[in-house]
Tab-separated table of C-alpha atoms in Angstrom:
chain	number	residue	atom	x	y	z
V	1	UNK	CA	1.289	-5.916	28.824
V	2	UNK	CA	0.459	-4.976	25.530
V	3	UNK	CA	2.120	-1.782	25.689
V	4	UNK	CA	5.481	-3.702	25.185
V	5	UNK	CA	4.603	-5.656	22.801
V	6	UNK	CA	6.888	-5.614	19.293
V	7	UNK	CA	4.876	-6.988	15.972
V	8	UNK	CA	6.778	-7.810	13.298
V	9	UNK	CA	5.702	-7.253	9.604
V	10	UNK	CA	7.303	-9.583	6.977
V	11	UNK	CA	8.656	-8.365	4.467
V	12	UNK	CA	8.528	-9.980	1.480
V	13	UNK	CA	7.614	-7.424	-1.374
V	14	UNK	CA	4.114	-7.404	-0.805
V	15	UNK	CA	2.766	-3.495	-2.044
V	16	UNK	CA	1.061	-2.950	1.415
V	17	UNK	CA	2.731	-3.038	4.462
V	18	UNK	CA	2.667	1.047	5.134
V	19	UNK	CA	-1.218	-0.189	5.528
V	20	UNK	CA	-0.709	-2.670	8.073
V	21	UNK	CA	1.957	-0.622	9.642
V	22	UNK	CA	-0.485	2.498	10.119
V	23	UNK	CA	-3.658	0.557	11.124
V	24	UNK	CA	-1.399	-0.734	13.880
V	25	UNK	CA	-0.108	2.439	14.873
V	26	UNK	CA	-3.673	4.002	14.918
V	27	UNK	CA	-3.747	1.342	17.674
V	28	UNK	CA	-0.948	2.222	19.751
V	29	UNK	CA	0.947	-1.139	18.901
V	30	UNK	CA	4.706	-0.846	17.599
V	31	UNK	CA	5.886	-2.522	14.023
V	32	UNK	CA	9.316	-3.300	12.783
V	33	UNK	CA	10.182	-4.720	9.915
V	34	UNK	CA	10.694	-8.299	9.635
V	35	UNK	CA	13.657	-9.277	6.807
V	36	UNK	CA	15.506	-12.374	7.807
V	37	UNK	CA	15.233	-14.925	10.062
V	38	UNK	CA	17.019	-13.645	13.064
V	39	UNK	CA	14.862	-10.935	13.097
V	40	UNK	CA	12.225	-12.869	14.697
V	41	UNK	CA	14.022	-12.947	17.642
V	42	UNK	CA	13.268	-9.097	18.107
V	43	UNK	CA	9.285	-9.176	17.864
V	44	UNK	CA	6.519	-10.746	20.664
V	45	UNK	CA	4.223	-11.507	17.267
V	46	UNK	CA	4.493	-11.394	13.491
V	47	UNK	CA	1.821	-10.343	10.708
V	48	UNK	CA	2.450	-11.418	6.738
V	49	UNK	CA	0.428	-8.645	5.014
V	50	UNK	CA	-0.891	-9.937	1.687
V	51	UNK	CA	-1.228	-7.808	-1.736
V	52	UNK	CA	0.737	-9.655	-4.099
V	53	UNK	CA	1.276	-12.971	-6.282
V	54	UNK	CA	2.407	-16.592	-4.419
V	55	UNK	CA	4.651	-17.423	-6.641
V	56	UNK	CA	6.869	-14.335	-6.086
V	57	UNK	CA	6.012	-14.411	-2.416
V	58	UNK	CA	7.162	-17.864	-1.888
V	59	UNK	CA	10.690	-16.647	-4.004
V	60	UNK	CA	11.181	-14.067	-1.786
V	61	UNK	CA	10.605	-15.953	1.592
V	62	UNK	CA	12.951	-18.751	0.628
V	63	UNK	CA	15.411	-16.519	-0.822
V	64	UNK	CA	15.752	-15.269	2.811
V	65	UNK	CA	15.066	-18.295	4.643
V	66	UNK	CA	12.082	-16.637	6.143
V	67	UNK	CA	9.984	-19.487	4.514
V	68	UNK	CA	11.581	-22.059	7.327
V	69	UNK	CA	11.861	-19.501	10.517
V	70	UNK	CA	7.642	-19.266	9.359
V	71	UNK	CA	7.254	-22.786	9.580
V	72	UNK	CA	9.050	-23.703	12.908
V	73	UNK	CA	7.574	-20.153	14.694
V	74	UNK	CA	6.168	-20.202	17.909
V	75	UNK	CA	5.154	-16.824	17.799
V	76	UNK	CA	1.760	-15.876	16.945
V	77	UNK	CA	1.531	-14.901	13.636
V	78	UNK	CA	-1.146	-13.441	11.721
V	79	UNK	CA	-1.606	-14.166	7.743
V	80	UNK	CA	-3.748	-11.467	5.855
V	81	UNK	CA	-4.817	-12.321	2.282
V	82	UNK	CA	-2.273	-13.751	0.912
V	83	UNK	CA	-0.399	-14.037	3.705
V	84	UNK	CA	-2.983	-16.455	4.888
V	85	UNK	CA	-3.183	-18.559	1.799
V	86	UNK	CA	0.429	-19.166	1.699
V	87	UNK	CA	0.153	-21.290	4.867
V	88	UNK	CA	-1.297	-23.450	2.969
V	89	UNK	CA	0.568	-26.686	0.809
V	90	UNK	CA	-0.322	-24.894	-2.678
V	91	UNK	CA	-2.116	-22.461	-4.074
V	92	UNK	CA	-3.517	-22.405	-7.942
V	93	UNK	CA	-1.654	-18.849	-8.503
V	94	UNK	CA	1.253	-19.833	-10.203
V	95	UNK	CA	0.695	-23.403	-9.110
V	96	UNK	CA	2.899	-22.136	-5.836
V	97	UNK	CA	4.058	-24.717	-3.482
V	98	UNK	CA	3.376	-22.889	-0.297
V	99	UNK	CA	4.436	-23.249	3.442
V	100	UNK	CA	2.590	-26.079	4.269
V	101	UNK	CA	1.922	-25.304	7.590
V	102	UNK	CA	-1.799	-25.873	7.020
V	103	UNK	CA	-3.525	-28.831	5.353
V	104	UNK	CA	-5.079	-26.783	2.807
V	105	UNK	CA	-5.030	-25.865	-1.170
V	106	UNK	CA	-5.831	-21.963	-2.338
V	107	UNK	CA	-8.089	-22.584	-5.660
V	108	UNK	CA	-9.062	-19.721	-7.846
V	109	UNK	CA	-12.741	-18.446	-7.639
V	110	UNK	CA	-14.825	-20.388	-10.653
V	111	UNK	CA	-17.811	-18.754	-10.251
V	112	UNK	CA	-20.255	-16.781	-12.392
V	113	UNK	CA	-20.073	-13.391	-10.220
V	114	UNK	CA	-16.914	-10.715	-11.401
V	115	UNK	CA	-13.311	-11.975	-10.410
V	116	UNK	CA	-12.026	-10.557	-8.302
V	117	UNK	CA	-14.385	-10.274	-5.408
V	118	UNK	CA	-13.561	-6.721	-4.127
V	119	UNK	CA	-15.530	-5.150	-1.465
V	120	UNK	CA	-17.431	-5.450	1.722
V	121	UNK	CA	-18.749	-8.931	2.293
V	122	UNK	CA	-20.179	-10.217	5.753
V	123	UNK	CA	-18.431	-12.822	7.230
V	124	UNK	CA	-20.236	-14.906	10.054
V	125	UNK	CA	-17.732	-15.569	12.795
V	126	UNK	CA	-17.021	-18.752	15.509
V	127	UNK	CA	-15.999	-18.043	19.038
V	128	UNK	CA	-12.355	-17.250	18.651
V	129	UNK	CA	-10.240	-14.688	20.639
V	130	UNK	CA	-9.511	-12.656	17.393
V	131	UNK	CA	-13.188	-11.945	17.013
V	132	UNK	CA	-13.954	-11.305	20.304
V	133	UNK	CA	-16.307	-7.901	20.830
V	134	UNK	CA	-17.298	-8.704	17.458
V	135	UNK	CA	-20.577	-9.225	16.157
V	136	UNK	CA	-21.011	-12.746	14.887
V	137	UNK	CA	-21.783	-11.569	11.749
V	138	UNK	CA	-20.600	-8.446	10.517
V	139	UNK	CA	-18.644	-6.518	7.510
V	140	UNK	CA	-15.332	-6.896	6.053
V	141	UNK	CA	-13.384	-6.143	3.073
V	142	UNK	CA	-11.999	-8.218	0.617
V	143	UNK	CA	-9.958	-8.353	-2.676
V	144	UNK	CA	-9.431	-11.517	-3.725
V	145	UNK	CA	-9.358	-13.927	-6.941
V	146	UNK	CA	-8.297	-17.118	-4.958
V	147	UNK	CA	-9.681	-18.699	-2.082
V	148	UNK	CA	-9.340	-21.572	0.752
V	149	UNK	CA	-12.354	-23.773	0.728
V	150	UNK	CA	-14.239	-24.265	4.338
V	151	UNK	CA	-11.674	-26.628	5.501
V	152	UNK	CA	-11.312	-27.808	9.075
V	153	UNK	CA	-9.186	-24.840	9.831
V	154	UNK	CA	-11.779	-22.279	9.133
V	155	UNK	CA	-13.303	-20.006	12.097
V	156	UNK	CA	-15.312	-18.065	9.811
V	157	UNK	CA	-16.980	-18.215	6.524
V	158	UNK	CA	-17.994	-16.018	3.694
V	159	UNK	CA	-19.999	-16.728	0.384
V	160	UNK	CA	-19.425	-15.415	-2.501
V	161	UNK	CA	-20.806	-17.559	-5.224
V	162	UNK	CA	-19.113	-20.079	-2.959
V	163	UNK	CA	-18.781	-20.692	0.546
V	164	UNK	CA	-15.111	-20.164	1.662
V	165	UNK	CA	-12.948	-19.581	4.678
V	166	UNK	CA	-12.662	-15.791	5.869
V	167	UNK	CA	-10.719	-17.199	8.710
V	168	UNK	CA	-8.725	-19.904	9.353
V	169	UNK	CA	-6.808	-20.632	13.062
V	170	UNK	CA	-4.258	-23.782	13.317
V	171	UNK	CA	-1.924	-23.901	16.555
V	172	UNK	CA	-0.241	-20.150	16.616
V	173	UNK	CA	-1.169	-19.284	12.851
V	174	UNK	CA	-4.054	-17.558	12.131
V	175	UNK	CA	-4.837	-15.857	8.550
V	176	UNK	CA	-7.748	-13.823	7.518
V	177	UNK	CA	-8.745	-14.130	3.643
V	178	UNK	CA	-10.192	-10.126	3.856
V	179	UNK	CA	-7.842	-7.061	5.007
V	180	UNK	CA	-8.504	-5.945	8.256
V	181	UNK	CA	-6.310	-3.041	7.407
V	182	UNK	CA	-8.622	-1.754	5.338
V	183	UNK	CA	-12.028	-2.524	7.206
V	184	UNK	CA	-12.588	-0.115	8.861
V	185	UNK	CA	-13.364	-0.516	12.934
V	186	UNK	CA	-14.226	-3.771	12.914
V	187	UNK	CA	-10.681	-4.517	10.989
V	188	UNK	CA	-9.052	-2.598	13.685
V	189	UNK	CA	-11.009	-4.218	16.707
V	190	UNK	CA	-9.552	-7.250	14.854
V	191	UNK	CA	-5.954	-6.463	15.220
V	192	UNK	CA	-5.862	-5.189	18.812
V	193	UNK	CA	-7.605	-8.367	19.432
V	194	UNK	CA	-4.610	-10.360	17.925
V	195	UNK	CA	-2.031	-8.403	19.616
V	196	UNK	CA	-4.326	-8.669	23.091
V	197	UNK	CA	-5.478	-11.974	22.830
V	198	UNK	CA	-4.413	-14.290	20.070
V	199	UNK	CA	-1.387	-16.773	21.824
C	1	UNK	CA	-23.558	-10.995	-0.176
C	2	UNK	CA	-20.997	-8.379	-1.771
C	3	UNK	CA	-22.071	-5.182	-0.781
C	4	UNK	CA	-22.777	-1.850	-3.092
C	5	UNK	CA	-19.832	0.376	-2.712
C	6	UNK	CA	-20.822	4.088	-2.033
C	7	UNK	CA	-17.736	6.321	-2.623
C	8	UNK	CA	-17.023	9.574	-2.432
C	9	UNK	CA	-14.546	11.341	-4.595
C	10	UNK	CA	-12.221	14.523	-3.719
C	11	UNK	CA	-10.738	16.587	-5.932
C	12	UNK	CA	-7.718	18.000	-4.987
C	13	UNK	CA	-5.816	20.975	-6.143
C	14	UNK	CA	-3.529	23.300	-3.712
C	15	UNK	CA	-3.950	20.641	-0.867
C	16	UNK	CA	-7.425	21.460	-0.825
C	17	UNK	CA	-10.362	19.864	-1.791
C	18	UNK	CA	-12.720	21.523	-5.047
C	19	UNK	CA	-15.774	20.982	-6.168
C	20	UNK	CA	-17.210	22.342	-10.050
C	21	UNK	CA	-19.338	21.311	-12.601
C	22	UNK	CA	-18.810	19.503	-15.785
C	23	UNK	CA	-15.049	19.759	-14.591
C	24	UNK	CA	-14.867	23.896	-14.298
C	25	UNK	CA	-16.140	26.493	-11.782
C	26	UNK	CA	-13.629	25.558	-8.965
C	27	UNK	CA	-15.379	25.847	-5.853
C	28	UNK	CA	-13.347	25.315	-2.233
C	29	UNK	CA	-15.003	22.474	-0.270
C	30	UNK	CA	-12.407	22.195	2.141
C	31	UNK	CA	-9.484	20.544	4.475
C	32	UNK	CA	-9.295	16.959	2.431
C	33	UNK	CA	-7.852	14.705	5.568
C	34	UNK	CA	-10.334	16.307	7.694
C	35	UNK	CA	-12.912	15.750	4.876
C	36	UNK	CA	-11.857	12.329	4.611
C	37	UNK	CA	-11.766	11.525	8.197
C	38	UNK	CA	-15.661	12.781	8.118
C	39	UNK	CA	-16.691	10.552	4.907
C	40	UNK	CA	-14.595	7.534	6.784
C	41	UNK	CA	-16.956	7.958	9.942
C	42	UNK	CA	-20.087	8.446	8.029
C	43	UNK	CA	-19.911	4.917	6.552
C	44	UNK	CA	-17.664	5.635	3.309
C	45	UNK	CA	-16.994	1.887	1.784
C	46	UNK	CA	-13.850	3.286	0.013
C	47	UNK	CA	-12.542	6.934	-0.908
C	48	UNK	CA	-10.942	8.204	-4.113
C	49	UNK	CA	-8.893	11.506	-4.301
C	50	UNK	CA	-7.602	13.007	-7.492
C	51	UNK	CA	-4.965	15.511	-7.877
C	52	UNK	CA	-6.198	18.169	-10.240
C	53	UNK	CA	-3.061	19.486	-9.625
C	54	UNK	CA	-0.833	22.319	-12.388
C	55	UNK	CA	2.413	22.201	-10.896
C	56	UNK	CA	5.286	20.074	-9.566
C	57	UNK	CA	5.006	21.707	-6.429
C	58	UNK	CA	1.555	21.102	-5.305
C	59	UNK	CA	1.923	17.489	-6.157
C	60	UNK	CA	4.099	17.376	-3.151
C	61	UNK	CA	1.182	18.627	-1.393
C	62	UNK	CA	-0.606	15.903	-3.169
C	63	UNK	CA	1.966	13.380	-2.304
C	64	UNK	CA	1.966	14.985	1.804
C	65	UNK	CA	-2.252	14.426	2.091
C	66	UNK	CA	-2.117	10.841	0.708
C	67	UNK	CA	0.593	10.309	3.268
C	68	UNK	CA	-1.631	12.010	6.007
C	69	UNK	CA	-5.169	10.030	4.531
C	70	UNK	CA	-3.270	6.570	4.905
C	71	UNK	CA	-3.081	7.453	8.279
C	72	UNK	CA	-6.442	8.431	9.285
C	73	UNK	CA	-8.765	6.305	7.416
C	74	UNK	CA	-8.540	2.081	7.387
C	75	UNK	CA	-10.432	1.767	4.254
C	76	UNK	CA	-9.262	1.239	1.022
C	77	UNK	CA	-8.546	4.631	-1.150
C	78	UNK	CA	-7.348	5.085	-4.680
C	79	UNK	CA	-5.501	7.800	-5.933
C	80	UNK	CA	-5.143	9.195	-9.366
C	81	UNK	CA	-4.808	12.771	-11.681
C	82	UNK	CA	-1.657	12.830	-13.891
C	83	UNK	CA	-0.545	9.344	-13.559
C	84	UNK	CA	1.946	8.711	-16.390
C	85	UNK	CA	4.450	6.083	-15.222
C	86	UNK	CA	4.942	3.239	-12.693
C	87	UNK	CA	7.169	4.725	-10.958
C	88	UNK	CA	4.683	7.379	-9.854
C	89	UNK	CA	2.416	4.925	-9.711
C	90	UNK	CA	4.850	2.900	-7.093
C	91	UNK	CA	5.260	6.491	-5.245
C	92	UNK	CA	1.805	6.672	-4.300
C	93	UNK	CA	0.966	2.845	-3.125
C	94	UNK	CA	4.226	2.779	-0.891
C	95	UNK	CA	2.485	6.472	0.692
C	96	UNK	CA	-0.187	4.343	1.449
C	97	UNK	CA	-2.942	4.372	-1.620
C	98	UNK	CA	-4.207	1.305	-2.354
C	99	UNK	CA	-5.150	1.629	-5.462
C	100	UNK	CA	-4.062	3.861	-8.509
C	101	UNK	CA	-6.008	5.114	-11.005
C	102	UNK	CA	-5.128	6.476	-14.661
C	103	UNK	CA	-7.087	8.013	-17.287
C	104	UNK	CA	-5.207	9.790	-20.180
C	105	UNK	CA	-1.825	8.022	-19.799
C	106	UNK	CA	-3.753	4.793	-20.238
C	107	UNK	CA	-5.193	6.269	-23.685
C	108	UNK	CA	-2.015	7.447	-24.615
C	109	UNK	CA	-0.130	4.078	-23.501
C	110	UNK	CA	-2.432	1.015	-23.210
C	111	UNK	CA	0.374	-0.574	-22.046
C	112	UNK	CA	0.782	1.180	-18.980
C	113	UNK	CA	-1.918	-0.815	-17.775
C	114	UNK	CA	-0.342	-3.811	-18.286
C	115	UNK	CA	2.284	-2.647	-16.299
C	116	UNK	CA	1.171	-1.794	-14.025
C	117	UNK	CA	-1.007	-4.538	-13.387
C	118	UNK	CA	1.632	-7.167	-13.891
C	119	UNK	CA	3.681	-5.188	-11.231
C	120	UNK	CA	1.504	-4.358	-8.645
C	121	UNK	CA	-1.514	-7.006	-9.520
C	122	UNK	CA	-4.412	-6.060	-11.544
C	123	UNK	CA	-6.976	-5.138	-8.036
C	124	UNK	CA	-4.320	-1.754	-7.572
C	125	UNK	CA	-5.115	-0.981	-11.319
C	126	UNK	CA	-8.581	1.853	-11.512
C	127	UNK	CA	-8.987	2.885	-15.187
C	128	UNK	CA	-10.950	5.908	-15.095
C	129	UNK	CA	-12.727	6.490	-18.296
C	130	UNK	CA	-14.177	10.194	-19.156
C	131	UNK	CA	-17.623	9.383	-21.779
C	132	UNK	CA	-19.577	11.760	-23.430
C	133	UNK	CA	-23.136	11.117	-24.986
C	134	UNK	CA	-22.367	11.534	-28.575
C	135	UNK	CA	-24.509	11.015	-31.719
C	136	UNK	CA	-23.086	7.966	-32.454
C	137	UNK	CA	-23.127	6.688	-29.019
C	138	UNK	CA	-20.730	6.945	-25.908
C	139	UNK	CA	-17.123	8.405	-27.026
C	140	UNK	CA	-14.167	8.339	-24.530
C	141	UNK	CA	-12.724	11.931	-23.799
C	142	UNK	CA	-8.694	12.867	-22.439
C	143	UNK	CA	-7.391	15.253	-20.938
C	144	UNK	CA	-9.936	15.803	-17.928
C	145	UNK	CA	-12.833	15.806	-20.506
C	146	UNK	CA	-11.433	18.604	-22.725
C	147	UNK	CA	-10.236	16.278	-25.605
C	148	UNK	CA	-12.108	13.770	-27.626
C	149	UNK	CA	-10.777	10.715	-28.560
C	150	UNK	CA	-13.281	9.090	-31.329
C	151	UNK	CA	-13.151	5.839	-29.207
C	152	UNK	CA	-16.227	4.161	-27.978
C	153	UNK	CA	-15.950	3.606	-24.499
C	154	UNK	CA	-17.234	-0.337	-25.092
C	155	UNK	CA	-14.569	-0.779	-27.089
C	156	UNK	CA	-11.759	0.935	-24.753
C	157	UNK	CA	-13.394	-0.474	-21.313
C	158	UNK	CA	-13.245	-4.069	-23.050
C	159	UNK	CA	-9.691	-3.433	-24.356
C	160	UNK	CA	-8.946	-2.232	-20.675
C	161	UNK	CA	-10.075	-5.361	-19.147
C	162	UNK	CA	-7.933	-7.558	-21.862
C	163	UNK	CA	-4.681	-5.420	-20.102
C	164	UNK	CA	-5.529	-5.888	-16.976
C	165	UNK	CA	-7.100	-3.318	-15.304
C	166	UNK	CA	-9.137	-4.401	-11.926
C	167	UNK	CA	-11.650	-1.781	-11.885
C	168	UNK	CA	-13.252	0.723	-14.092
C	169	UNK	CA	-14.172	4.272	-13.283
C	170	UNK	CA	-16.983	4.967	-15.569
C	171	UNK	CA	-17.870	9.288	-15.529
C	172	UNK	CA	-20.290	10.297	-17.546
C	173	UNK	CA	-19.518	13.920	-18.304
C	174	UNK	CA	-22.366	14.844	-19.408
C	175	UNK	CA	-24.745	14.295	-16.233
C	176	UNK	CA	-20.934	15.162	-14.429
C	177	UNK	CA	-22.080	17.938	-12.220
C	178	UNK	CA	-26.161	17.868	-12.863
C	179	UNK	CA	-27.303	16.281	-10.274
C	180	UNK	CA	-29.861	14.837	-12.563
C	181	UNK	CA	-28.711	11.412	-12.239
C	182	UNK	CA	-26.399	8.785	-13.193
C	183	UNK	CA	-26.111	7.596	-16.864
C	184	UNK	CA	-27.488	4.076	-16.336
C	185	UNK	CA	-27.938	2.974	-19.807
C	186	UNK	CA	-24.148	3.288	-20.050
C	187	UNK	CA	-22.994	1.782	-17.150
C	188	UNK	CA	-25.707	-1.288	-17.832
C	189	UNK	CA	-23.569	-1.623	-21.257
C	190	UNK	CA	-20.423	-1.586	-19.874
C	191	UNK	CA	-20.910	-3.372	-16.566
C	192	UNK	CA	-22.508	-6.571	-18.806
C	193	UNK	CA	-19.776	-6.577	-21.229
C	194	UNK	CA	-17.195	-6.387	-18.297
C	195	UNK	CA	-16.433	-9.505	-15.397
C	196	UNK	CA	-14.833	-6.901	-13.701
C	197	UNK	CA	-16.104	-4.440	-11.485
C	198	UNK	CA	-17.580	-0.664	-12.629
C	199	UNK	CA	-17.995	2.121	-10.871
C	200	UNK	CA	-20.858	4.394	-11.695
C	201	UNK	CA	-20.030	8.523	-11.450
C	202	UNK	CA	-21.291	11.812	-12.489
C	203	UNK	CA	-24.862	13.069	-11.752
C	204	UNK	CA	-25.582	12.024	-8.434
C	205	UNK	CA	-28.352	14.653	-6.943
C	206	UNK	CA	-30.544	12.578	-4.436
C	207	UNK	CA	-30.375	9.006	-2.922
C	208	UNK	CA	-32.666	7.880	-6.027
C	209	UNK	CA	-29.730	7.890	-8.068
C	210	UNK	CA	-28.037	5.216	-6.348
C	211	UNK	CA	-30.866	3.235	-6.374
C	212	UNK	CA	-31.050	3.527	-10.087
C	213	UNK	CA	-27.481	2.853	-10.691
C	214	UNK	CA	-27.427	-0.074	-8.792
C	215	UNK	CA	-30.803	-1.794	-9.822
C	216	UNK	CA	-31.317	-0.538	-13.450
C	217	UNK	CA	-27.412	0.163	-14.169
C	218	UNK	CA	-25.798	-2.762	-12.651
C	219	UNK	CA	-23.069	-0.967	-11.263
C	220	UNK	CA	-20.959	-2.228	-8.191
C	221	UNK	CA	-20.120	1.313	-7.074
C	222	UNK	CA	-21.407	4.575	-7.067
C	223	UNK	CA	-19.094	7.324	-6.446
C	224	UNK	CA	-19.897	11.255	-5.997
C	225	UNK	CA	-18.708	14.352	-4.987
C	226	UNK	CA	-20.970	17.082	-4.848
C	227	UNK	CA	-23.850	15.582	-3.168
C	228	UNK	CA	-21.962	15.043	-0.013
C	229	UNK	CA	-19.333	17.614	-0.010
C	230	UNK	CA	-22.051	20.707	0.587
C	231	UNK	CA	-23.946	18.303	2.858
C	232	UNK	CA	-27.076	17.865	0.759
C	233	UNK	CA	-26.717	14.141	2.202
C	234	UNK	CA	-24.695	12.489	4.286
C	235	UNK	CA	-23.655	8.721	3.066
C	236	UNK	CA	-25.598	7.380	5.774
C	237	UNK	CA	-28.866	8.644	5.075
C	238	UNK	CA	-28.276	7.396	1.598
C	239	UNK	CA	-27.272	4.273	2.669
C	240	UNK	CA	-30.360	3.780	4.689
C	241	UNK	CA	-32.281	5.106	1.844
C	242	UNK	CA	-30.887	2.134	-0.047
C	243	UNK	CA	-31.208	-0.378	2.513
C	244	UNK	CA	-34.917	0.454	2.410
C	245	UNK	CA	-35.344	-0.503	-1.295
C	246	UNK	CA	-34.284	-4.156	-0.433
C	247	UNK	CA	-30.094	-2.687	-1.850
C	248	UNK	CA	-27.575	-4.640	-0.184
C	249	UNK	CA	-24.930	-2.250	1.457
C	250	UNK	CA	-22.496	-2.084	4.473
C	251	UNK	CA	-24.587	-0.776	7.188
């Protein structure tokens, strides 16, 4: 059934969507472009890649009217990076008001190790569909200055100088703080298994 | 734990990867997709390819093999060689580099890095920084290492930071090449004055290099060229070499 299955990438300005797009076509799965609401209509699931500052994020997806067609989705979406934190109510960059689909606030690392954290980290994972096949502990990559603290929401954790939420999972929304675009197999075991299993 | 990032480097000129010492003696080291592909399954944390590049025309080329990289490897890869604007830098991130880095424009414009930085957020922006072991201490060379500058690297790598650059790409040119070994004093200098991350290259000869750049330079990457292009090691049985002296890398 996957064969048929349409994602849709947001667009919202965000630098790295031809990543996204080509780790999912490495996979066999099909990406269009996601501009305005109605759009939604023509994809099965929806990714919002993240490289990029809230503030002009949120700008962008409310100057389109993607910010509400986000909220009152049924499809399963996927947030990476950013894309994850903006599901939040507010994040510190730019002192954003965010989606608020989550319960959550994105605070900027305060922490004595180099800002941003950028690299491979290990993330230790719960038993959730999007890791499954996954070790329950194994490597990622990340770039981030801002975080979402290990909030009810999280189904996997990270440390770096503090312990944080590498994944979070609420209803249909799911958002992963590193890129699985960029890590590697284990990234793109990660975004088969959203296509495959994630509803 | 963050990892240690081991990353190899291509040079690219023609559409094919080159390999020389202290920047000269060109030597072919092959297809660079296909090279990439093979540093991608051999446990590459990131990649970096420059474009050594004369003309207009084979920067197309350049241009065609970041296009075809992006689609081969799912790990984060920075481009760079020649760099002078954002618009070129905006060319290259929507072919699929993730990161951009710039060397002599940056020396020529500090502001550059600001702008690019502000546009595309400072983790895109890699300043590469040539230094040469000088009497008077480390001095910053242009134009791929031909050109001094008279600036101390310190100084430039801590002005670099204040514009926003994400990364720094520290080459020492005088091990560049050796394969006697990183220059760890430097990188200890600049990686303590820095909170952002440095990558160590130039001189990497055996897998005790990148144990001494990590523990006694402090840097958060090594990259390197030589030392796995003519398969004197593959980044595995480096990585395993550092795993066994208690290093933290992806494994």
């Amino acid at each position: 059934m996957t064969k048929n299955v349409t994602i849709g990438v947001v667009q919202y300005g965000a630098g790295n969507q031809a990543s996204v797009i080509n780790a999912m076509e490495s996979i066999g799965m099909k990406c269009v472009s996601v501009n305005i609401p109605s759009d939604l209509a023509l994809v099965d699931k929806l990714i919002i890649p993240g490289v990029g500052h809230a503030g002009d994020a949120m700008i962008r997806l409310q100057s389109t009217g993607l910010d509400e067609a986000i909220k009152q989705t049924k499809l399963p979406l996927l947030g990476i990076c950013l894309g994850m934190q903006l599901l939040g109510v507010r994040s510190d960059e730019g002192n954003t008001n965010c989606l608020s689909i989550c319960n959550f606030e994105t605070v900027r690392f305060n922490i004595l190790l180099k800002v941003p954290q950028m690299g491979w980290n290990k993330v230790k994972m719960n038993n959730n569909p999007l890791f499954s096949g996954l070790n329950k502990d194994d490597w990622f990559y990340f770039v981030h200055s801002y975080y979402v603290p290990h909030v009810k929401y999280s189904i996997a954790q990270c440390n770096y100088g503090v312990e944080f939420a590498a994944a979070i999972q609420y209803q249909n929304f799911w958002g992963v703080q590193f890129h699985p675009e960029k890590s590697g197999v284990n990234g793109l075991k990660l975004l088969k298994n959203f296509v495959e299993l994630c509803y | 734990m963050l990892a240690k990032r081991i990353i190899p480097c291509l040079d690219i000129k023609n559409g094919r990867t080159v390999k020389g010492l202290n920047f000269n003696n060109l030597t072919d080291a092959g297809d660079p997709v296909k090279l990439a592909a093979k540093y991608y399954a051999d446990g590459a944390d990131e990649l970096v390819l420059l474009d050594i590049s004369a003309t207009l025309e084979d920067r197309e080329t350049f241009i065609d093999v970041v296009r075809n990289v992006a689609k081969t490897i799912f790990i984060p890869f920075t481009v760079g060689g020649g760099v002078k604007s954002v618009e070129q830098a905006e060319k290259l991130l929507k072919t699929g580099a993730d990161k951009i880095s710039i060397n002599t424009a940056a020396i020529q414009n500090p502001q550059l890095i600001r702008q690019l930085s502000e546009k595309f957020g400072s983790q895109c922006v890699v300043v590469a920084i040539d230094a040469k072991a000088t009497q008077d201490g480390w001095e910053v060379l242009s134009h791929a290492g031909t050109m001094t500058t008279g600036i101390s690297v310190i100084t430039w790598a801590k002005k670099c930071e204040l514009l926003g650059a994400g990364e720094i790409l520290l080459t020492s040119y005088t091990s560049d090449g050796t394969k006697s070994g990183f220059a760890t004093d430097l990188t200890l200098r600049v990686s303590q004055t820095l909170n952002i991350p440095v990558i160590a290259s130039g001189g990497a000869g055996i897998p005790q290099h990148f144990a001494d750049i990590f523990t006694k330079g402090n840097a958060d990457a090594a990259l390197a060229a030589g030392i796995f292009h003519f398969e004197n090691y593959t980044i595995t049985a480096v990585k395993n070499f550092l795993l066994e002296q208690g290093i933290n890398v992806r494994n």
